[in-house]
XYZ file of C-alpha atoms in Angstrom:
660
model
C 1.834 -15.353 -49.456
C 2.857 -18.896 -50.374
C 4.036 -18.467 -53.959
C 7.712 -19.075 -54.734
C 9.872 -16.011 -55.225
C 11.729 -15.277 -58.453
C 14.269 -12.697 -57.250
C 17.958 -13.532 -57.519
C 19.393 -13.088 -53.998
C 22.974 -12.569 -55.210
C 21.791 -9.839 -57.603
C 19.956 -8.165 -54.729
C 23.071 -8.286 -52.570
C 25.153 -6.781 -55.379
C 22.750 -3.874 -55.864
C 22.500 -3.132 -52.156
C 26.280 -3.326 -51.780
C 26.894 -0.904 -54.625
C 24.362 1.523 -53.178
C 25.971 1.241 -49.762
C 29.451 1.794 -51.156
C 28.365 4.919 -53.052
C 26.541 6.257 -50.007
C 29.403 5.687 -47.598
C 32.477 6.599 -49.601
C 32.723 10.460 -49.679
C 36.217 11.528 -48.656
C 34.843 14.689 -46.989
C 33.938 12.604 -43.928
C 37.286 12.993 -42.232
C 36.256 12.364 -38.645
C 38.491 10.230 -36.382
C 38.214 6.484 -37.012
C 36.051 4.486 -34.564
C 38.060 2.765 -31.838
C 38.306 -1.021 -31.597
C 35.964 -2.370 -28.948
C 37.496 -3.615 -25.721
C 37.300 -7.390 -25.137
C 34.713 -7.041 -22.356
C 32.364 -4.967 -24.532
C 28.999 -6.562 -25.369
C 27.029 -5.544 -28.474
C 24.296 -8.195 -28.811
C 22.222 -7.133 -25.776
C 21.387 -3.574 -26.951
C 23.081 -3.084 -30.370
C 25.196 -0.505 -28.495
C 28.770 -1.379 -27.417
C 28.498 -1.554 -23.618
C 30.838 -2.816 -20.881
C 29.534 -6.174 -19.704
C 28.922 -5.063 -16.121
C 26.630 -2.271 -17.383
C 24.536 -4.318 -19.810
C 20.819 -4.194 -18.797
C 20.296 -7.905 -19.487
C 21.660 -11.243 -18.292
C 24.623 -11.970 -20.571
C 27.269 -14.694 -20.834
C 30.341 -14.100 -22.993
C 32.548 -16.991 -24.153
C 35.812 -15.655 -25.564
C 38.318 -17.242 -27.940
C 40.570 -17.840 -24.947
C 37.727 -19.670 -23.189
C 37.060 -21.807 -26.270
C 40.697 -22.912 -26.454
C 41.399 -23.357 -22.742
C 38.213 -25.395 -22.221
C 38.617 -27.451 -25.404
C 35.297 -26.573 -27.014
C 34.972 -27.811 -30.599
C 31.243 -27.351 -31.257
C 28.690 -24.717 -30.322
C 26.756 -27.280 -28.266
C 29.836 -27.944 -26.094
C 30.398 -24.243 -25.491
C 26.829 -23.549 -24.369
C 26.420 -26.396 -21.869
C 27.754 -24.346 -18.941
C 25.717 -21.186 -19.696
C 23.275 -20.398 -16.858
C 19.653 -21.020 -17.853
C 20.635 -22.994 -20.977
C 19.854 -26.712 -21.346
C 21.395 -28.451 -24.365
C 19.753 -31.724 -25.382
C 21.646 -33.610 -28.086
C 20.013 -36.690 -29.577
C 23.261 -38.373 -30.577
C 26.842 -37.353 -31.298
C 28.493 -34.476 -33.132
C 26.248 -33.110 -35.872
C 23.076 -34.737 -34.643
C 20.218 -32.566 -33.449
C 21.148 -30.513 -30.391
C 18.256 -28.433 -29.085
C 18.691 -25.445 -26.799
C 16.109 -24.697 -24.095
C 16.763 -21.267 -22.604
C 14.989 -20.274 -19.380
C 12.290 -22.885 -19.934
C 11.368 -21.745 -23.442
C 11.011 -24.167 -26.354
C 14.003 -24.931 -28.562
C 12.366 -22.969 -31.404
C 12.370 -19.907 -29.127
C 16.150 -19.372 -29.228
C 17.390 -17.161 -32.058
C 20.928 -17.753 -33.359
C 22.931 -15.011 -35.063
C 26.185 -14.971 -37.009
C 27.793 -11.545 -36.698
C 24.371 -10.169 -35.799
C 22.462 -11.822 -38.684
C 19.749 -14.448 -37.942
C 20.692 -17.883 -39.323
C 17.900 -20.197 -38.092
C 17.019 -22.486 -41.017
C 13.613 -21.593 -42.564
C 13.202 -25.204 -43.763
C 13.285 -26.613 -40.215
C 9.595 -27.442 -39.536
C 9.436 -25.481 -36.256
C 12.311 -23.074 -36.827
C 14.517 -24.685 -34.142
C 18.294 -24.433 -34.464
C 20.687 -27.393 -34.450
C 23.479 -26.363 -32.066
C 25.397 -29.586 -32.739
C 26.460 -28.621 -36.256
C 28.697 -25.599 -35.741
C 32.486 -25.926 -35.421
C 34.229 -23.094 -33.606
C 37.574 -22.720 -35.372
C 36.551 -19.400 -36.945
C 34.557 -18.049 -33.992
C 36.165 -15.272 -31.929
C 33.504 -15.025 -29.222
C 29.971 -16.098 -28.379
C 27.517 -13.747 -26.689
C 24.421 -15.270 -25.066
C 21.656 -12.867 -24.050
C 18.968 -14.420 -21.860
C 15.438 -13.097 -21.868
C 13.174 -11.520 -24.538
C 15.120 -9.895 -27.384
C 12.512 -9.455 -30.142
C 12.679 -5.678 -29.617
C 16.134 -5.930 -31.226
C 16.092 -9.023 -33.433
C 12.475 -9.896 -34.160
C 10.999 -13.371 -34.485
C 12.362 -16.290 -32.476
C 14.043 -14.359 -29.647
C 11.651 -15.414 -26.847
C 14.083 -17.334 -24.646
C 17.096 -15.347 -25.788
C 19.759 -14.865 -28.444
C 23.053 -16.632 -29.206
C 25.399 -14.520 -31.330
C 28.505 -16.139 -32.854
C 31.041 -13.465 -33.772
C 33.616 -14.562 -36.338
C 37.380 -14.061 -36.122
C 38.976 -10.959 -37.572
C 42.464 -10.090 -38.685
C 44.826 -8.931 -35.913
C 45.434 -5.189 -35.779
C 48.741 -3.710 -36.994
C 49.900 -7.063 -38.385
C 50.422 -7.252 -42.176
C 50.680 -11.048 -42.179
C 49.968 -13.794 -39.688
C 49.688 -17.558 -40.160
C 47.874 -19.638 -37.571
C 46.671 -23.177 -37.219
C 45.869 -26.189 -35.100
C 46.099 -29.951 -35.521
C 44.874 -32.681 -33.180
C 44.112 -36.383 -33.023
C 42.934 -38.939 -30.524
C 40.714 -41.832 -29.602
C 37.730 -42.926 -31.697
C 39.858 -42.181 -34.778
C 39.444 -38.450 -34.218
C 41.341 -36.004 -36.414
C 40.781 -32.264 -36.488
C 42.372 -28.945 -37.096
C 42.234 -25.546 -38.687
C 44.577 -23.170 -40.442
C 44.633 -19.799 -42.083
C 46.276 -16.491 -42.803
C 45.241 -12.989 -41.824
C 46.585 -9.478 -41.862
C 45.899 -5.764 -41.601
C 47.411 -2.841 -43.500
C 46.550 0.841 -43.422
C 43.559 0.411 -45.752
C 42.934 -3.323 -46.066
C 42.413 -6.359 -43.856
C 41.848 -10.011 -44.722
C 41.309 -13.447 -43.201
C 41.179 -16.793 -44.997
C 40.904 -20.038 -43.066
C 39.625 -23.587 -43.162
C 38.751 -26.117 -40.475
C 37.750 -29.757 -40.255
C 36.838 -32.548 -37.869
C 36.493 -36.278 -38.438
C 35.660 -38.922 -35.856
C 34.399 -42.460 -35.711
C 32.590 -41.373 -32.522
C 30.653 -43.772 -30.311
C 27.248 -45.412 -30.245
C 24.547 -42.850 -29.432
C 21.828 -45.421 -28.733
C 21.563 -46.222 -25.026
C 23.301 -49.535 -24.206
C 20.419 -50.429 -21.856
C 18.243 -51.399 -24.848
C 18.153 -55.160 -25.398
C 18.321 -54.650 -29.170
C 21.364 -52.367 -29.135
C 24.029 -53.383 -31.686
C 26.757 -50.933 -30.669
C 26.887 -49.251 -34.089
C 28.888 -45.997 -34.068
C 27.629 -42.733 -35.573
C 30.638 -41.163 -37.286
C 31.048 -37.521 -38.220
C 33.004 -35.723 -40.909
C 32.775 -31.957 -41.287
C 34.571 -29.062 -42.880
C 34.227 -25.297 -43.046
C 35.934 -22.348 -44.728
C 35.765 -18.638 -44.017
C 36.907 -15.656 -46.072
C 36.708 -12.025 -44.961
C 38.052 -8.979 -46.812
C 37.704 -5.399 -45.624
C 38.656 -2.030 -47.081
C 38.692 1.482 -45.603
C 38.224 3.999 -48.449
C 38.419 6.834 -45.894
C 39.454 6.924 -42.225
C 35.787 6.800 -41.179
C 34.419 4.343 -43.744
C 34.694 0.572 -43.900
C 33.310 -1.924 -46.410
C 33.715 -5.663 -45.907
C 32.579 -8.947 -47.360
C 32.281 -12.278 -45.548
C 31.745 -15.720 -47.069
C 31.377 -18.808 -44.877
C 30.793 -22.395 -46.013
C 30.138 -25.363 -43.753
C 29.294 -28.958 -44.685
C 28.881 -31.966 -42.405
C 28.186 -35.654 -42.987
C 27.194 -37.940 -40.143
C 25.245 -41.039 -39.236
C 21.801 -40.684 -37.721
C 20.763 -43.147 -35.062
C 17.321 -44.105 -33.831
C 15.792 -45.435 -30.637
C 15.219 -48.031 -29.427
C 17.054 -49.663 -32.394
C 20.259 -48.676 -34.131
C 19.863 -47.689 -37.777
C 22.863 -48.982 -39.759
C 22.581 -46.795 -42.873
C 20.803 -43.552 -42.060
C 23.065 -40.712 -43.240
C 22.711 -36.918 -43.272
C 24.478 -34.264 -45.323
C 24.087 -30.759 -43.907
C 25.471 -27.763 -45.824
C 25.252 -24.041 -45.260
C 26.476 -21.086 -47.280
C 26.480 -17.696 -45.578
C 27.493 -14.487 -47.286
C 27.223 -10.862 -46.399
C 28.477 -7.480 -47.527
C 28.426 -4.553 -45.170
C 29.351 -0.885 -45.343
C 29.661 1.443 -42.366
C 30.642 5.083 -41.945
C 30.896 7.684 -39.175
C 29.272 11.010 -40.055
C 29.761 14.327 -38.248
C 31.567 12.532 -35.431
C 28.366 11.239 -33.778
C 26.401 9.235 -36.371
C 27.446 5.687 -37.303
C 25.369 4.377 -40.199
C 25.607 1.095 -42.064
C 24.029 -0.986 -44.795
C 24.096 -4.767 -44.840
C 22.905 -7.474 -47.208
C 23.177 -11.133 -46.198
C 22.053 -14.487 -47.574
C 21.977 -17.868 -45.826
C 21.385 -21.000 -47.889
C 20.777 -24.255 -45.976
C 20.518 -27.681 -47.559
C 19.974 -30.904 -45.598
C 19.668 -34.321 -47.191
C 18.709 -37.435 -45.226
C 19.143 -40.781 -47.011
C 18.070 -44.020 -45.324
C 18.508 -47.175 -47.383
C 16.526 -50.408 -46.843
C 17.947 -52.699 -44.188
C 16.931 -55.567 -41.928
C 14.983 -53.165 -39.713
C 13.012 -51.432 -42.458
C 12.383 -52.242 -46.147
C 11.675 -48.623 -47.087
C 14.005 -46.056 -48.635
C 13.880 -42.380 -47.785
C 15.594 -39.489 -49.520
C 14.572 -36.288 -47.775
C 15.621 -32.844 -48.963
C 15.280 -29.675 -46.894
C 16.266 -26.425 -48.594
C 15.931 -23.117 -46.788
C 17.009 -19.641 -47.849
C 17.027 -16.481 -45.762
C 17.774 -12.996 -47.109
C 18.399 -10.085 -44.765
C 18.714 -6.441 -45.777
C 19.414 -3.994 -42.988
C 19.985 -0.295 -42.504
C 21.269 0.324 -38.977
C 22.234 3.538 -37.220
C 23.712 4.677 -33.929
C 23.865 8.257 -32.647
C 26.394 9.016 -29.882
C 25.354 12.254 -28.170
C 27.793 12.078 -25.258
C 26.643 14.123 -22.265
C 23.144 15.637 -22.345
C 22.175 17.428 -19.147
C 22.387 15.002 -16.234
C 22.871 12.017 -18.547
C 26.104 10.846 -20.123
C 26.918 8.182 -22.697
C 23.594 9.038 -24.329
C 23.141 6.875 -27.405
C 20.287 6.060 -29.754
C 19.786 3.343 -32.354
C 17.285 3.060 -35.184
C 16.935 1.127 -38.395
C 14.940 -0.896 -40.893
C 15.271 -4.632 -41.610
C 13.802 -6.555 -44.544
C 13.736 -10.371 -44.414
C 12.706 -12.958 -47.010
C 12.456 -16.627 -45.984
C 11.913 -19.547 -48.354
C 11.559 -23.304 -47.930
C 11.530 -25.950 -50.650
C 11.417 -29.288 -48.827
C 10.198 -32.834 -49.391
C 10.452 -35.595 -46.804
C 9.096 -39.106 -46.399
C 7.173 -41.166 -48.914
C 3.541 -41.411 -49.935
C 1.004 -41.464 -48.387
C 2.900 -39.696 -45.577
C 5.062 -37.391 -47.689
C 5.720 -33.964 -46.155
C 6.024 -31.009 -48.553
C 6.723 -27.323 -47.926
C 7.091 -24.918 -50.845
C 6.579 -21.370 -49.625
C 8.020 -17.895 -49.122
C 7.349 -15.253 -46.479
C 8.418 -11.609 -46.325
C 8.563 -9.142 -43.466
C 9.769 -5.608 -42.787
C 10.714 -4.325 -39.350
C 11.353 -0.884 -37.885
C 13.266 -0.559 -34.633
C 14.413 2.227 -32.333
C 16.239 2.158 -29.020
C 18.116 4.327 -26.582
C 20.576 4.042 -23.710
C 21.973 6.527 -21.169
C 23.857 6.647 -17.862
C 22.820 8.782 -14.895
C 24.775 9.793 -11.774
C 27.615 7.561 -12.977
C 25.780 4.502 -11.618
C 22.393 4.028 -13.320
C 22.289 2.611 -16.875
C 18.882 2.653 -18.620
C 17.938 1.015 -21.916
C 14.684 0.965 -23.852
C 13.754 -0.361 -27.258
C 10.760 -1.114 -29.449
C 10.416 -2.933 -32.778
C 7.470 -3.214 -35.136
C 7.489 -6.260 -37.451
C 5.137 -6.007 -40.413
C 4.701 -9.439 -41.988
C 2.718 -10.945 -44.821
C 0.080 -13.372 -43.620
C 0.216 -13.216 -39.830
C -0.157 -9.483 -39.227
C 3.124 -8.729 -37.503
C 3.999 -7.935 -33.893
C 5.155 -5.023 -31.717
C 7.876 -5.992 -29.230
C 9.432 -3.853 -26.496
C 12.051 -4.151 -23.789
C 13.057 -1.901 -20.882
C 16.045 -2.536 -18.667
C 18.288 -0.901 -16.121
C 21.425 -1.649 -14.137
C 22.393 0.170 -10.931
C 25.900 0.234 -9.498
C 25.987 0.339 -5.697
C 29.707 0.818 -4.987
C 29.048 1.309 -1.282
C 28.417 -2.455 -1.027
C 30.329 -3.531 -4.184
C 27.110 -4.615 -5.894
C 25.230 -4.245 -9.165
C 21.454 -4.550 -9.569
C 19.585 -5.552 -12.733
C 15.914 -5.147 -13.621
C 14.349 -5.637 -17.057
C 11.098 -6.664 -18.733
C 9.836 -7.096 -22.256
C 7.776 -8.926 -24.831
C 8.863 -11.274 -27.604
C 7.372 -13.441 -30.339
C 7.985 -16.361 -32.659
C 6.356 -16.152 -36.080
C 4.726 -19.361 -37.354
C 7.169 -21.273 -39.528
C 6.657 -21.868 -43.238
C 5.815 -25.522 -42.553
C 3.317 -24.556 -39.856
C 1.575 -22.183 -42.250
C 1.863 -23.897 -45.632
C 3.211 -27.449 -45.203
C 1.296 -30.596 -46.107
C 1.541 -34.252 -45.063
C -0.080 -36.474 -47.665
C -3.764 -35.595 -48.002
C -4.637 -35.619 -44.300
C -2.616 -32.631 -42.970
C -2.600 -29.027 -44.137
C -0.752 -26.139 -42.500
C -2.718 -23.205 -41.152
C -1.969 -19.873 -42.910
C -4.054 -18.043 -40.288
C -1.791 -18.931 -37.344
C -0.880 -16.088 -35.005
C 2.628 -15.548 -33.616
C 3.566 -17.245 -30.374
C 4.000 -14.521 -27.732
C 5.710 -13.997 -24.390
C 6.069 -11.492 -21.604
C 9.066 -11.837 -19.300
C 10.826 -10.022 -16.489
C 14.033 -10.558 -14.553
C 15.647 -9.056 -11.462
C 19.187 -9.760 -10.359
C 22.028 -8.788 -8.075
C 25.764 -9.377 -8.336
C 28.181 -8.582 -5.498
C 31.960 -8.577 -5.112
C 33.247 -9.767 -1.756
C 36.793 -9.002 -0.539
C 38.552 -11.523 1.697
C 42.012 -12.814 2.612
C 43.648 -9.646 1.322
C 42.036 -9.846 -2.114
C 39.478 -7.241 -3.266
C 38.146 -9.671 -5.892
C 38.077 -12.804 -3.745
C 34.476 -13.704 -4.652
C 31.673 -12.616 -6.972
C 28.193 -13.886 -6.101
C 25.085 -13.457 -8.232
C 21.398 -14.300 -8.326
C 18.878 -13.549 -11.090
C 15.176 -14.295 -10.772
C 13.142 -14.661 -13.975
C 9.577 -15.361 -15.039
C 8.059 -15.835 -18.500
C 4.454 -16.227 -19.655
C 3.943 -17.896 -23.048
C 0.733 -17.351 -25.016
C -0.737 -18.762 -28.238
C 1.752 -21.629 -28.482
C 1.258 -23.659 -31.661
C 0.277 -27.325 -31.546
C -1.850 -29.866 -33.455
C -5.613 -29.574 -33.415
C -7.724 -32.382 -31.975
C -7.985 -34.184 -35.335
C -4.219 -33.853 -36.122
C -5.266 -32.417 -39.473
C -3.733 -28.954 -38.942
C -2.185 -26.644 -36.349
C -3.706 -24.079 -34.010
C -2.705 -21.520 -31.377
C -3.954 -23.660 -28.513
C -1.535 -23.549 -25.575
C -0.362 -21.202 -22.840
C 2.511 -21.955 -20.478
C 4.799 -20.373 -17.922
C 8.362 -20.685 -16.692
C 10.043 -19.201 -13.665
C 13.236 -19.751 -11.778
C 16.526 -18.421 -10.514
C 20.093 -18.458 -11.817
C 22.670 -18.570 -9.015
C 26.373 -18.041 -9.673
C 29.604 -17.873 -7.703
C 33.189 -17.152 -8.724
C 36.007 -17.569 -6.197
C 39.563 -16.278 -6.693
C 41.526 -17.537 -3.683
C 44.838 -17.002 -5.478
C 46.143 -15.294 -8.576
C 46.597 -18.681 -10.234
C 43.197 -20.176 -9.320
C 39.626 -19.261 -10.292
C 36.585 -21.403 -9.431
C 33.225 -20.784 -11.107
C 29.876 -22.475 -10.572
C 26.260 -21.778 -11.526
C 23.018 -23.435 -10.479
C 19.792 -22.906 -12.429
C 16.434 -23.808 -10.888
C 13.543 -23.778 -13.374
C 9.853 -24.515 -12.906
C 7.737 -24.909 -16.055
C 4.033 -25.634 -16.411
C 1.439 -26.063 -19.143
C -1.395 -23.740 -18.064
C -4.148 -26.111 -19.193
C -2.878 -29.394 -17.749
C -0.408 -28.279 -15.094
C 2.129 -30.747 -16.523
C 5.828 -29.788 -16.649
C 7.216 -28.925 -20.084
C 9.295 -31.675 -21.673
C 13.101 -31.729 -21.404
C 13.313 -28.823 -18.964
C 15.004 -30.123 -15.784
C 14.245 -28.410 -12.507
C 17.925 -28.335 -11.520
C 21.077 -27.882 -13.591
C 24.553 -27.227 -12.195
C 27.799 -26.415 -13.981
C 31.194 -25.847 -12.436
C 34.686 -25.286 -13.763
C 38.067 -24.167 -12.518
C 40.933 -22.343 -14.189
C 44.247 -23.443 -12.694
C 47.328 -21.588 -13.946
C 50.290 -22.697 -11.790
C 52.827 -20.956 -14.018
C 55.178 -21.838 -16.843
C 52.407 -21.347 -19.419
C 50.337 -24.250 -18.054
C 46.545 -23.918 -17.755
C 44.307 -26.741 -16.475
C 40.506 -26.508 -16.740
C 38.308 -29.225 -15.186
C 34.590 -28.946 -16.016
C 31.685 -30.714 -14.325
C 28.104 -30.564 -15.624
C 25.245 -32.100 -13.635
C 21.659 -32.245 -14.893
C 18.729 -33.189 -12.692
C 15.911 -35.424 -13.835
C 13.868 -33.989 -16.695
C 10.389 -34.864 -17.991
C 9.622 -36.494 -21.334
C 6.211 -36.412 -22.965
C 4.065 -39.496 -23.618
C 5.517 -41.864 -26.261
C 8.855 -39.961 -26.148
C 10.605 -42.355 -23.744
C 11.288 -46.093 -23.818
C 11.615 -49.087 -21.550
C 14.718 -51.273 -21.800
C 12.850 -53.726 -24.034
C 12.148 -50.923 -26.525
C 8.466 -50.490 -25.715
C 7.152 -46.922 -25.464
C 6.142 -45.304 -22.203
C 2.627 -43.953 -22.739
C 2.626 -41.403 -19.908
C 4.896 -38.558 -18.828
C 8.201 -40.093 -17.718
C 11.409 -38.665 -16.264
C 14.960 -39.030 -17.519
C 17.419 -39.907 -14.776
C 19.889 -37.240 -13.584
C 23.447 -37.470 -14.837
C 26.876 -35.885 -14.657
C 29.687 -35.333 -17.149
C 33.322 -34.638 -16.218
C 35.705 -33.044 -18.734
C 39.314 -31.952 -18.345
C 41.481 -29.809 -20.626
C 45.174 -29.010 -20.071
C 47.318 -26.714 -22.216
C 50.922 -25.549 -22.180
C 52.228 -22.483 -23.986
C 55.574 -24.023 -24.881
C 56.829 -20.960 -26.753
C 55.332 -17.628 -27.727
C 54.157 -19.205 -30.989
C 53.389 -22.839 -30.078
C 50.995 -24.381 -27.552
C 50.344 -28.044 -26.745
C 47.098 -29.353 -25.265
C 45.163 -32.447 -24.224
C 41.376 -32.730 -23.959
C 39.651 -35.492 -22.007
C 35.898 -35.844 -22.410
C 33.420 -37.753 -20.249
C 36.246 -39.096 -18.113
C 33.938 -41.280 -16.005
C 32.329 -42.756 -19.161
C 28.893 -41.644 -17.977
C 25.895 -43.178 -19.718
C 23.727 -40.104 -19.093
C 20.755 -39.700 -21.474
C 20.002 -35.997 -22.127
C 17.222 -37.179 -24.450
C 15.577 -40.462 -23.549
C 17.303 -43.327 -25.356
C 20.313 -41.270 -26.528
C 23.496 -41.320 -24.441
C 26.272 -38.767 -24.450
C 29.494 -39.612 -26.250
C 31.770 -42.077 -24.459
C 35.144 -41.388 -22.877
C 37.673 -39.831 -25.274
C 41.092 -38.169 -25.358
C 42.452 -35.749 -27.960
C 45.936 -34.209 -28.019
C 47.100 -31.451 -30.304
C 49.040 -28.265 -30.915
C 48.229 -24.674 -31.868
C 50.600 -22.235 -33.525
C 50.716 -18.589 -34.556
C 53.522 -17.139 -36.706
């Protein structure tokens, strides 16, 4: 249904929160409090806390320690070394960074914040901008590769990226922490906050910011390049408050604000006055309780409000003025449950999940000018029911299964499933992985209801884009030179079939489900630990993609991508992390690449391969104070991840972190 909604989202959150608090507060539930999860525990892959080596899916975890030791400041930076993930950023910090996971489209990667989807409903295709998120308030990032719609619904075809926010330290009534840094390109950044935990309450309040003059994102090879820089200024604030009315009950609220302002460049010409403001509010309230010692149940209500404004004033290159507004709102209401049965017959760690999720998406957007003005004013609602289970057999076989039914207005919904298993083979120090499943991406509000002038009308009868995927992997530990953990080698093979992909019809007057495609490949990884103070890690992803109708490779998916880093800790609190990222040549579609004179290439072209070298060094000077230096693109590579847009130039930032 395309009519605008009239409900007040904050009122809805208040009512759900009150209901949850009343339902979860009885003092008679005096079971032992749930234990804090261990650092290596992964939740995103199955909704069940599971040790990472037993998760029946390919998972990468980036911890807070990783973020600091490697000098990551944005989500795009942190994801560039993830196996199977290709990040393509058309410009500097803030500008559109698209994630292609295992050959899927950028709109096929679902992004979560503390388990809640946050993809912007006003984005025409539903793709996420990975270049916008600062990481000062992020404790860890979990990346699950492969179909995940059985857990999280629409958009999780290529996989899921879950950002998990920082929490107050345990058993610490008060802690102050912060960071400040500065460097080349007039870069200033930092964060600061306070947090604490008492017997019944916990809290965290923090802010963060980054400002940089940056560098020119337009490739210097263009004859018309003027060298104009695309600056960035961004800030964010996070507030979390939790209360435990009983030992087995917790209620918490989280409010997160983020706003960025940055210049937007164009190719093949610089654009001197194209500016974007991008703001997001995210709020959630959540109550959780443990009943009868085995049943964990929780209610959640969350709202995300995105607002993007793009203003481009007249200049020597164009006499027109644009003032585009994109406003997207997403409401999520969720009842989630986990039953921990323990040992049942031959199975142990038997656990089951089930729940209901209600989502409401809205877009109120206007872009461009007549006669080419784009308008989307629509709302969509869906309700999903999910159930899953996990168990361990013979102390070596972990099995997971899940199914989710999404019932949606307009496009009929979808049933997604996933089965997976891991097998420990201690006789040869190896672990095996096998999983398969289906996933889908619902048509976006623009695709269904958007208009462009009088010549384009969205198609409300679009079907969801679908996929079926499988993966099989092995990981082995190899002892050598007196070390049991000298090396860990891994290989994961994957294949995905995409059906009913959405594209323009022949007349470009609407959209249709007209394309099928496939992707297959292998993710190879190696970690060497020749000494206690040295760890070397590398991964190589080989991906083949094809459009079923034409046989052409899918755009911006390189066949080869390699990432390598080392962690060198010689002692005295010093840690040095060099990072090298190499990307092979990648295809661009017709009219999406340019010659040096600025003329368009009318056929499929290939971006040249390129490498980026980064280096971060830190020193824990005292228990409370650390100093660090971050060098980026040390060779000043002019690599173009997207044709015409180069990566940021060489830079150096130095700073300090403290905790008191």
